[in-house]
C-alpha positions as protocol buffer text, in pm:
chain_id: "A"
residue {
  index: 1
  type: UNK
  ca { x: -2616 y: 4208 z: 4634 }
}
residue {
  index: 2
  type: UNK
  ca { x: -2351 y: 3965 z: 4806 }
}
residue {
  index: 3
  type: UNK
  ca { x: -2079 y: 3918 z: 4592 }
}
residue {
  index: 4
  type: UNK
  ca { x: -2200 y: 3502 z: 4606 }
}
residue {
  index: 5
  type: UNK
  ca { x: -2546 y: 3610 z: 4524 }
}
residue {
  index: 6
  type: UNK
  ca { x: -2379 y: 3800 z: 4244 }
}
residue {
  index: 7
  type: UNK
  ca { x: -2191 y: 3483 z: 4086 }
}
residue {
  index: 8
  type: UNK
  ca { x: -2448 y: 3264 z: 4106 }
}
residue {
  index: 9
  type: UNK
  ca { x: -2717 y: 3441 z: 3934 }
}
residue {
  index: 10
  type: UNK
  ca { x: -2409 y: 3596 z: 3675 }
}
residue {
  index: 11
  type: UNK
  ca { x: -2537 y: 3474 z: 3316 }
}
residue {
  index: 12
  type: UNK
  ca { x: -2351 y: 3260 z: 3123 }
}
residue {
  index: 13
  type: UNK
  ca { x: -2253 y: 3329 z: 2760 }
}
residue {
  index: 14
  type: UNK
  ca { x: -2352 y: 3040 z: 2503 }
}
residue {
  index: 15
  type: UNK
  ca { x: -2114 y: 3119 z: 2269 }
}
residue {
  index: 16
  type: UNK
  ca { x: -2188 y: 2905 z: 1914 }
}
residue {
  index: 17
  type: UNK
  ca { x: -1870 y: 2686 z: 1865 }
}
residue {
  index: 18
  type: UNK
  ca { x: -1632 y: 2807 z: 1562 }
}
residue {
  index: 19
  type: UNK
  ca { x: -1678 y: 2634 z: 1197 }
}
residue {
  index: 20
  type: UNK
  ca { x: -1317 y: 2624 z: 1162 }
}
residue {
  index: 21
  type: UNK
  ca { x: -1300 y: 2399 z: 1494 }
}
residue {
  index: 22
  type: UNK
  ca { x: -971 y: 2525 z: 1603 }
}
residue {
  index: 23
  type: UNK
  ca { x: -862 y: 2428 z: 1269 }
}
residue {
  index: 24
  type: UNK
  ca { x: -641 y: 2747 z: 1197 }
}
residue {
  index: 25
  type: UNK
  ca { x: -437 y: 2732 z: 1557 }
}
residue {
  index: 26
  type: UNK
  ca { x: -351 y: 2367 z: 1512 }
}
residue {
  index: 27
  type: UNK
  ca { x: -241 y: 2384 z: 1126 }
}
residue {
  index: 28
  type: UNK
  ca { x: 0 y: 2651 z: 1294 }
}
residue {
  index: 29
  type: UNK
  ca { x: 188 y: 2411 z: 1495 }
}
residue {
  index: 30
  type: UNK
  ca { x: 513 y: 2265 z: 1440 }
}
residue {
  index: 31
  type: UNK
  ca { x: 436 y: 1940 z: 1549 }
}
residue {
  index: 32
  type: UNK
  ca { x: 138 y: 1932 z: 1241 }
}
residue {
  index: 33
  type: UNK
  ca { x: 329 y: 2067 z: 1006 }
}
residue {
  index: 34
  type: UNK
  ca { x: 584 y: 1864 z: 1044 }
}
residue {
  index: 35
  type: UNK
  ca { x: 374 y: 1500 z: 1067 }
}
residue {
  index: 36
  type: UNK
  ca { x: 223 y: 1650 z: 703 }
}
residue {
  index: 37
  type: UNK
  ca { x: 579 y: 1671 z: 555 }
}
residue {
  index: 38
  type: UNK
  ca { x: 628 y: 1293 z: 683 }
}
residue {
  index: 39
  type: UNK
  ca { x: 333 y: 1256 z: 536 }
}
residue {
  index: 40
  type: UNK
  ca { x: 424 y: 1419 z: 207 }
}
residue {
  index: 41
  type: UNK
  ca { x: 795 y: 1193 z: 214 }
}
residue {
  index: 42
  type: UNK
  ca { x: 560 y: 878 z: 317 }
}
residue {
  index: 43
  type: UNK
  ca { x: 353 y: 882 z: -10 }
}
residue {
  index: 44
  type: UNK
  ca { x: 672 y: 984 z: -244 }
}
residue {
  index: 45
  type: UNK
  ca { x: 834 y: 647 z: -121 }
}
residue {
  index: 46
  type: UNK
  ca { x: 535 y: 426 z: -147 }
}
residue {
  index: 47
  type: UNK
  ca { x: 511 y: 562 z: -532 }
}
residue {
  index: 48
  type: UNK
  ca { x: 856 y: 479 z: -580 }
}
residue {
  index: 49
  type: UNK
  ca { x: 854 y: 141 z: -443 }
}
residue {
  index: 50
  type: UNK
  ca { x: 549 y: 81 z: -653 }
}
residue {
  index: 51
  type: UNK
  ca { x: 758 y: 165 z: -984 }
}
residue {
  index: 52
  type: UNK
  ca { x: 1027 y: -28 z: -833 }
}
residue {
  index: 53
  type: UNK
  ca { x: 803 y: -351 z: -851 }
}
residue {
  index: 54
  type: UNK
  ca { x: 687 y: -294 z: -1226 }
}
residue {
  index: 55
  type: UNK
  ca { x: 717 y: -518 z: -1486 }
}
residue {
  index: 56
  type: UNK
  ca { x: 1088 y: -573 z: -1575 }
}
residue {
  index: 57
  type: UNK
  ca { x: 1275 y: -818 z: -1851 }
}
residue {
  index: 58
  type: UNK
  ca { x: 1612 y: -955 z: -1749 }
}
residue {
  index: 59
  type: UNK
  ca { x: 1634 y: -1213 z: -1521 }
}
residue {
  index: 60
  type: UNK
  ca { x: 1839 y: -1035 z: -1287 }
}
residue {
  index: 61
  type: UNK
  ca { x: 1583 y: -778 z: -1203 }
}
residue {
  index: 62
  type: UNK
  ca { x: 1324 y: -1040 z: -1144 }
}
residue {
  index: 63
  type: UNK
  ca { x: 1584 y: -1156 z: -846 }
}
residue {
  index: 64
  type: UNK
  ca { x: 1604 y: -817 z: -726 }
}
residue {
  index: 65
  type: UNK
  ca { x: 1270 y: -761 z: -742 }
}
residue {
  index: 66
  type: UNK
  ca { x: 1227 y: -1101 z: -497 }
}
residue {
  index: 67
  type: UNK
  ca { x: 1525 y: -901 z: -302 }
}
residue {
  index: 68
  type: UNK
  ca { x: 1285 y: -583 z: -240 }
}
residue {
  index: 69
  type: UNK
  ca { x: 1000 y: -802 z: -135 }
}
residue {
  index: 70
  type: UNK
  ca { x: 1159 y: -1023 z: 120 }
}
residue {
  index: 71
  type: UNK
  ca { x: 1241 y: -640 z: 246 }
}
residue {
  index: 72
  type: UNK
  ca { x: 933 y: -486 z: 276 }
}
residue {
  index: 73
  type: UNK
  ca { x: 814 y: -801 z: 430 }
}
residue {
  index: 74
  type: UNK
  ca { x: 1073 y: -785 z: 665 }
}
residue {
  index: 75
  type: UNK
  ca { x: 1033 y: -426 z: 757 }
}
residue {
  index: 76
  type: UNK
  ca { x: 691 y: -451 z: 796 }
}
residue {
  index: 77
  type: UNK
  ca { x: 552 y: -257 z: 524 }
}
residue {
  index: 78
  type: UNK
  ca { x: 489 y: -523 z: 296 }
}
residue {
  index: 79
  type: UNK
  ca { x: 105 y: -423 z: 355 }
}
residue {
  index: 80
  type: UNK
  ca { x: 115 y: -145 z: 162 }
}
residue {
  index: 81
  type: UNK
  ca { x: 189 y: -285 z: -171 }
}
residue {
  index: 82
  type: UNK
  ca { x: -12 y: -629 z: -137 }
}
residue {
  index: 83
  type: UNK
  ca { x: -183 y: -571 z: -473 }
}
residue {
  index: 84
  type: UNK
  ca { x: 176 y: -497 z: -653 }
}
residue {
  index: 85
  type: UNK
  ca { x: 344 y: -771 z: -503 }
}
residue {
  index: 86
  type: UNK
  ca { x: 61 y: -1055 z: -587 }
}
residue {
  index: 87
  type: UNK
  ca { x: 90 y: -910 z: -896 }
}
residue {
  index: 88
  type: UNK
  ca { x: 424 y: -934 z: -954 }
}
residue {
  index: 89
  type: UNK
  ca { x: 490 y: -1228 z: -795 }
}
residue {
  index: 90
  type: UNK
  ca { x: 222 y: -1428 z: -998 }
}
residue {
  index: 91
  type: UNK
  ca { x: 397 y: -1257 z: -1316 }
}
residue {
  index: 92
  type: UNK
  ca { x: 741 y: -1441 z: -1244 }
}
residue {
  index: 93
  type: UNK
  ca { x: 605 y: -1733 z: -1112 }
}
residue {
  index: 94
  type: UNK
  ca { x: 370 y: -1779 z: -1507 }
}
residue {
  index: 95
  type: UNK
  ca { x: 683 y: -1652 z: -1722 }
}
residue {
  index: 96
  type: UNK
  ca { x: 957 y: -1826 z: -1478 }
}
residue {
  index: 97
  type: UNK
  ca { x: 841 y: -2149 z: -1271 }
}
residue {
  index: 98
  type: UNK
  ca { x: 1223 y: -2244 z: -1273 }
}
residue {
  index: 99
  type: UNK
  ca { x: 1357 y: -1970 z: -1149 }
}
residue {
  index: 100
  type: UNK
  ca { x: 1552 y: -2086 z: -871 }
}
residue {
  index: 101
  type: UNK
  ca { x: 1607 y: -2460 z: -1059 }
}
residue {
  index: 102
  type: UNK
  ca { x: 1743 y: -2311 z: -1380 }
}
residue {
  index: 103
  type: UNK
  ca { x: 1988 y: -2039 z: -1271 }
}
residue {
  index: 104
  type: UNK
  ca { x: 2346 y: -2095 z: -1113 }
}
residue {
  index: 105
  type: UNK
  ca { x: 2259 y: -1892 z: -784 }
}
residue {
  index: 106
  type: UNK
  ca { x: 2419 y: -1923 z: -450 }
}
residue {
  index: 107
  type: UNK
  ca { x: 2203 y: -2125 z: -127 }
}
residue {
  index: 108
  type: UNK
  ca { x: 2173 y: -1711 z: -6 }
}
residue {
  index: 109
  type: UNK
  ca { x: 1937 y: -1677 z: -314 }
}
residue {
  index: 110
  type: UNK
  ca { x: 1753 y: -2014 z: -417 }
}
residue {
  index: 111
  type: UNK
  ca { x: 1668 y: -2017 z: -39 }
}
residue {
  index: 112
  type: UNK
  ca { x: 1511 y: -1670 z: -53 }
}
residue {
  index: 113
  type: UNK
  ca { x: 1349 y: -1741 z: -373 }
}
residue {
  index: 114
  type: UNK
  ca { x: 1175 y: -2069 z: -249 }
}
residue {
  index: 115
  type: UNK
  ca { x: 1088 y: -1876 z: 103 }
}
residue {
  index: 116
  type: UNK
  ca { x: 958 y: -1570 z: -106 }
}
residue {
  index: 117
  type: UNK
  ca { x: 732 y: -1771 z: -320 }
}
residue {
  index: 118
  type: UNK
  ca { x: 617 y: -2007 z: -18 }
}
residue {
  index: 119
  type: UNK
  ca { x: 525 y: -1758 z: 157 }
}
residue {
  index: 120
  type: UNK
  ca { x: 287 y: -1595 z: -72 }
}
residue {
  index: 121
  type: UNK
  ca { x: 83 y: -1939 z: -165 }
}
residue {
  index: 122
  type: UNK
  ca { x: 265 y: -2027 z: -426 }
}
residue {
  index: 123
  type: UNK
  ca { x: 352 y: -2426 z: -539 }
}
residue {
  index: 124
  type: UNK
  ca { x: 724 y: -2409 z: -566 }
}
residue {
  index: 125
  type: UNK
  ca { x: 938 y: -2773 z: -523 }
}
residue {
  index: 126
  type: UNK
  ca { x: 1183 y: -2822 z: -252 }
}
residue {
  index: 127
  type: UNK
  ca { x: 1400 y: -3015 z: -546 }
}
residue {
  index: 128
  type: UNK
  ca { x: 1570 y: -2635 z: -639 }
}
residue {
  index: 129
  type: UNK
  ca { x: 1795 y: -2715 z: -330 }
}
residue {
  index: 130
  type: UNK
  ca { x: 1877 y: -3090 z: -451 }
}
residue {
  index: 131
  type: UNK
  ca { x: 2212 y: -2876 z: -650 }
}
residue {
  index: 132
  type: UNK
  ca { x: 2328 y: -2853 z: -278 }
}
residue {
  index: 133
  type: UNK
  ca { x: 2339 y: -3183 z: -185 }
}
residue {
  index: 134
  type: UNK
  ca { x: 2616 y: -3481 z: -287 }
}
residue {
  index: 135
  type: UNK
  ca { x: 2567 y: -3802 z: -438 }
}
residue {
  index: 136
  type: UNK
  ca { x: 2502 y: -3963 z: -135 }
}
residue {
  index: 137
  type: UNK
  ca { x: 2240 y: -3773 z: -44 }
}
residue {
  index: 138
  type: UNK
  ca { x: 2413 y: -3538 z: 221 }
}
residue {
  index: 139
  type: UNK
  ca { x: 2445 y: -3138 z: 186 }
}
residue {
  index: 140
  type: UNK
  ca { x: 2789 y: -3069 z: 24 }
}
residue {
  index: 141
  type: UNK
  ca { x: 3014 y: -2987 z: 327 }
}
residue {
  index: 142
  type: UNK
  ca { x: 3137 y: -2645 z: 93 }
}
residue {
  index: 143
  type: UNK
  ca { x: 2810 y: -2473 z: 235 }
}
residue {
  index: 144
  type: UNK
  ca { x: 2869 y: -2487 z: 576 }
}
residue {
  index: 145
  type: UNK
  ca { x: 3085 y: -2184 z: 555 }
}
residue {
  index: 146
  type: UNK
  ca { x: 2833 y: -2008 z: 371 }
}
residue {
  index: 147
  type: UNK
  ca { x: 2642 y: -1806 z: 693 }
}
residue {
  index: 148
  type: UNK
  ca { x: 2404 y: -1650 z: 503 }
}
residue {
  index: 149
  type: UNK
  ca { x: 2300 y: -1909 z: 282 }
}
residue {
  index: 150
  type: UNK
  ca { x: 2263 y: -2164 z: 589 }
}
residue {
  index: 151
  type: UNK
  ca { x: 2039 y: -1863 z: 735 }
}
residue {
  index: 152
  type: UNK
  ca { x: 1845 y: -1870 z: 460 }
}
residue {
  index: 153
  type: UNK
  ca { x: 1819 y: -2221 z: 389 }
}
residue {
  index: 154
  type: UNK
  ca { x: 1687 y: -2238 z: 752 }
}
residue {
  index: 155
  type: UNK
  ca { x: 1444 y: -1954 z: 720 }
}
residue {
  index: 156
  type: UNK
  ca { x: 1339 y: -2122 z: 430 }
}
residue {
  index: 157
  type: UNK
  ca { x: 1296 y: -2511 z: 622 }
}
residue {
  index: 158
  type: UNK
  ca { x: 1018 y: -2295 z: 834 }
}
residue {
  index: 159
  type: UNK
  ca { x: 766 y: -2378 z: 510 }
}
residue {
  index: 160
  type: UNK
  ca { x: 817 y: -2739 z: 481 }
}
residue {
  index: 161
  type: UNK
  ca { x: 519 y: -2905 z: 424 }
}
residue {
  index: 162
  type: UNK
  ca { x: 480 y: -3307 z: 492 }
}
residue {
  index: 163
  type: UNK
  ca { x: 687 y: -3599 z: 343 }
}
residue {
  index: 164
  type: UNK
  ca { x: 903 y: -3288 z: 193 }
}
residue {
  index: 165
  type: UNK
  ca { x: 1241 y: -3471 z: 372 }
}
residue {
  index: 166
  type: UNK
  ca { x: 1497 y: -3255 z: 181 }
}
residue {
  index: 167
  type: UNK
  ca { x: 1390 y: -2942 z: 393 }
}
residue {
  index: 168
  type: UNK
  ca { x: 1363 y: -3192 z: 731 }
}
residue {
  index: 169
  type: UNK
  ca { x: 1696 y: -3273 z: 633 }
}
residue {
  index: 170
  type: UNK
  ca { x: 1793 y: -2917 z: 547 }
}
residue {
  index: 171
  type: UNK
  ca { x: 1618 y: -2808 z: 916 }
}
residue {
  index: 172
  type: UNK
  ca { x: 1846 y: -3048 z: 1086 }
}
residue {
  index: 173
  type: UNK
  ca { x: 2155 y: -2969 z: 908 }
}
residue {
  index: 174
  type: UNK
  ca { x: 2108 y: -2557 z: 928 }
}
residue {
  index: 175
  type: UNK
  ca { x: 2049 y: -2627 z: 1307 }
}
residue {
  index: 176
  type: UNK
  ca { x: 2338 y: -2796 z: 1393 }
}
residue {
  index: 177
  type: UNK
  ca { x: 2594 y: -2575 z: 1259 }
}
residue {
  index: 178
  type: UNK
  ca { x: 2430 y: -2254 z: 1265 }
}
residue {
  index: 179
  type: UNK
  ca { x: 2550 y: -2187 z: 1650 }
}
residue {
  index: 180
  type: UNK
  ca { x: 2873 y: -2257 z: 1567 }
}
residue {
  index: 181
  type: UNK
  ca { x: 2872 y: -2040 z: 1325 }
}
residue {
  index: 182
  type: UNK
  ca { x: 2727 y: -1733 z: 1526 }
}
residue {
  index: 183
  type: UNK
  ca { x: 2978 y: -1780 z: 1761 }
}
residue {
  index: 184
  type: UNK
  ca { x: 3242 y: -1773 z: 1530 }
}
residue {
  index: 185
  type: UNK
  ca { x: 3160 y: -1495 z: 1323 }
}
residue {
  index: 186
  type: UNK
  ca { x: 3358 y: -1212 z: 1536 }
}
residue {
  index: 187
  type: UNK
  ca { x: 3377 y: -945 z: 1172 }
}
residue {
  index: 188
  type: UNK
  ca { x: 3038 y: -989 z: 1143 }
}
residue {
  index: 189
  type: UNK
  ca { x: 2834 y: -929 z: 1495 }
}
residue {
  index: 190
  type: UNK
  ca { x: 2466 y: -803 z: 1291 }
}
residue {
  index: 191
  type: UNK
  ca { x: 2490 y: -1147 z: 1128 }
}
residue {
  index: 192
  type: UNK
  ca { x: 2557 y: -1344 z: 1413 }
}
residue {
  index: 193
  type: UNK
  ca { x: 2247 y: -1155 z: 1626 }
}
residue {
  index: 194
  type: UNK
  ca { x: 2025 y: -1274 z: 1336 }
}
residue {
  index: 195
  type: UNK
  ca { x: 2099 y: -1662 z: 1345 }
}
residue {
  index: 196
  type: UNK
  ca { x: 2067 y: -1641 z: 1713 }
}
residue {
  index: 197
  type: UNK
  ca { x: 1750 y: -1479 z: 1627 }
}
residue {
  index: 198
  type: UNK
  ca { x: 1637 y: -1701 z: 1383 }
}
residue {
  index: 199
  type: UNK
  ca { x: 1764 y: -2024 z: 1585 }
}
residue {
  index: 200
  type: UNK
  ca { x: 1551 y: -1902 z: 1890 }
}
residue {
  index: 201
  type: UNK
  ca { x: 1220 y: -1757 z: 1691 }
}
residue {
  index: 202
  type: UNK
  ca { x: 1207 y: -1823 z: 1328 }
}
residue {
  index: 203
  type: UNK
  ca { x: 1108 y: -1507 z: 1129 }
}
residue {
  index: 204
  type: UNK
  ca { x: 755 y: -1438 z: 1058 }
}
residue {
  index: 205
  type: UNK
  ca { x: 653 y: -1596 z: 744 }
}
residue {
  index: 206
  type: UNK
  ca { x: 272 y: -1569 z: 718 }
}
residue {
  index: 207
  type: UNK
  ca { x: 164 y: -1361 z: 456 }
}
residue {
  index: 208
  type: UNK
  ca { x: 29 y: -1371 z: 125 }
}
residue {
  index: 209
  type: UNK
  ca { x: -161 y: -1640 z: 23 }
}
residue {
  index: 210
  type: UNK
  ca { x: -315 y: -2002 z: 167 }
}
């Protein structure tokens, strides 16, 4: 027999694939083993973020609480722990509706407050930043030199809802003197990359609730 004749009539074996589906070889590679540990690190963090946002007492922590959440939202992570922060949030808003209006925080923090809440649905009044403005009406010139509270006053503008004129007014003001301030913050180059950021594409803020 030809050694074609041979190969074509050469019977095939039908070999029954393994249970273990290759199971054992790949839980032996490195690449596995190590995804698992980031695995592993992944759900230690998420459980200690979620004790992070527990229910706390002082004033303070309620702040940095806020703090945490405008992070996770702004890594992009904030998914996660939806349940948690709804929860908490609702908490401080029930026990603290004046938050922002009845603390002696910087624009940095009553702007990140008001953005916070906003973002997640809930009511709370543009009049927190009327502490920032003079008695005729205009912002106090002191906050101009404040970077990071005119960043976050004009991150926070970005929820404005209609006849609200304090944050119009507030969206005109940040605008006009944020550039100048980018450009003149030399110590501080991360800073200036995120007003040119912000100026160019506001960040994100949907989330939350409607």
């Amino acid at each position: 027999m030809s050694s074609k004749v041979h190969e074509k009539y050469r019977p095939l074996a039908n070999f029954r694939p393994s249970i273990w589906k290759d199971t054992f070889d790949s839980m032996s590679s490195p690449k596995l083993v190590k995804e698992l540990e980031y695995d592993k690190q992944f759900e230690e963090l998420k459980e200690q973020v979620k004790e992070m946002l527990s229910t706390t007492s002082s004033t303070e922590d309620l702040v940095k609480e806020v703090i945490l959440i405008n992070s996770l939202c702004r890594l992009g992570v904030s998914h996660h722990f939806e349940s948690q922060i709804e929860e908490r949030l609702h908490h401080i808003f029930e026990t603290h509706p004046d938050l922002a209006a009845e603390n002696d925080y910087d624009l940095y923090t009553i702007a990140l407050i008001f953005r916070i809440f906003r973002q997640h649905g809930f009511k709370m009044s543009c009049g927190v930043f009327n502490k920032f403005k003079e008695s005729d009406e205009k912002f106090k010139k002191s906050v101009v030199s404040d970077a990071r509270g005119m960043l976050s006053l004009h991150e926070a503008t970005q929820l404005r809802v209609h006849k609200e004129d304090i944050l119009e007014e507030a969206l005109t003001f940040t605008k006009a003197h944020l550039t100048k301030i980018s450009l003149a913050l030399y110590t501080s180059p991360h800073l200036a990359k995120h007003i040119t950021e912000a100026l160019e594409q506001p960040f994100n803020t949907a989330g939350g609730k409607t």
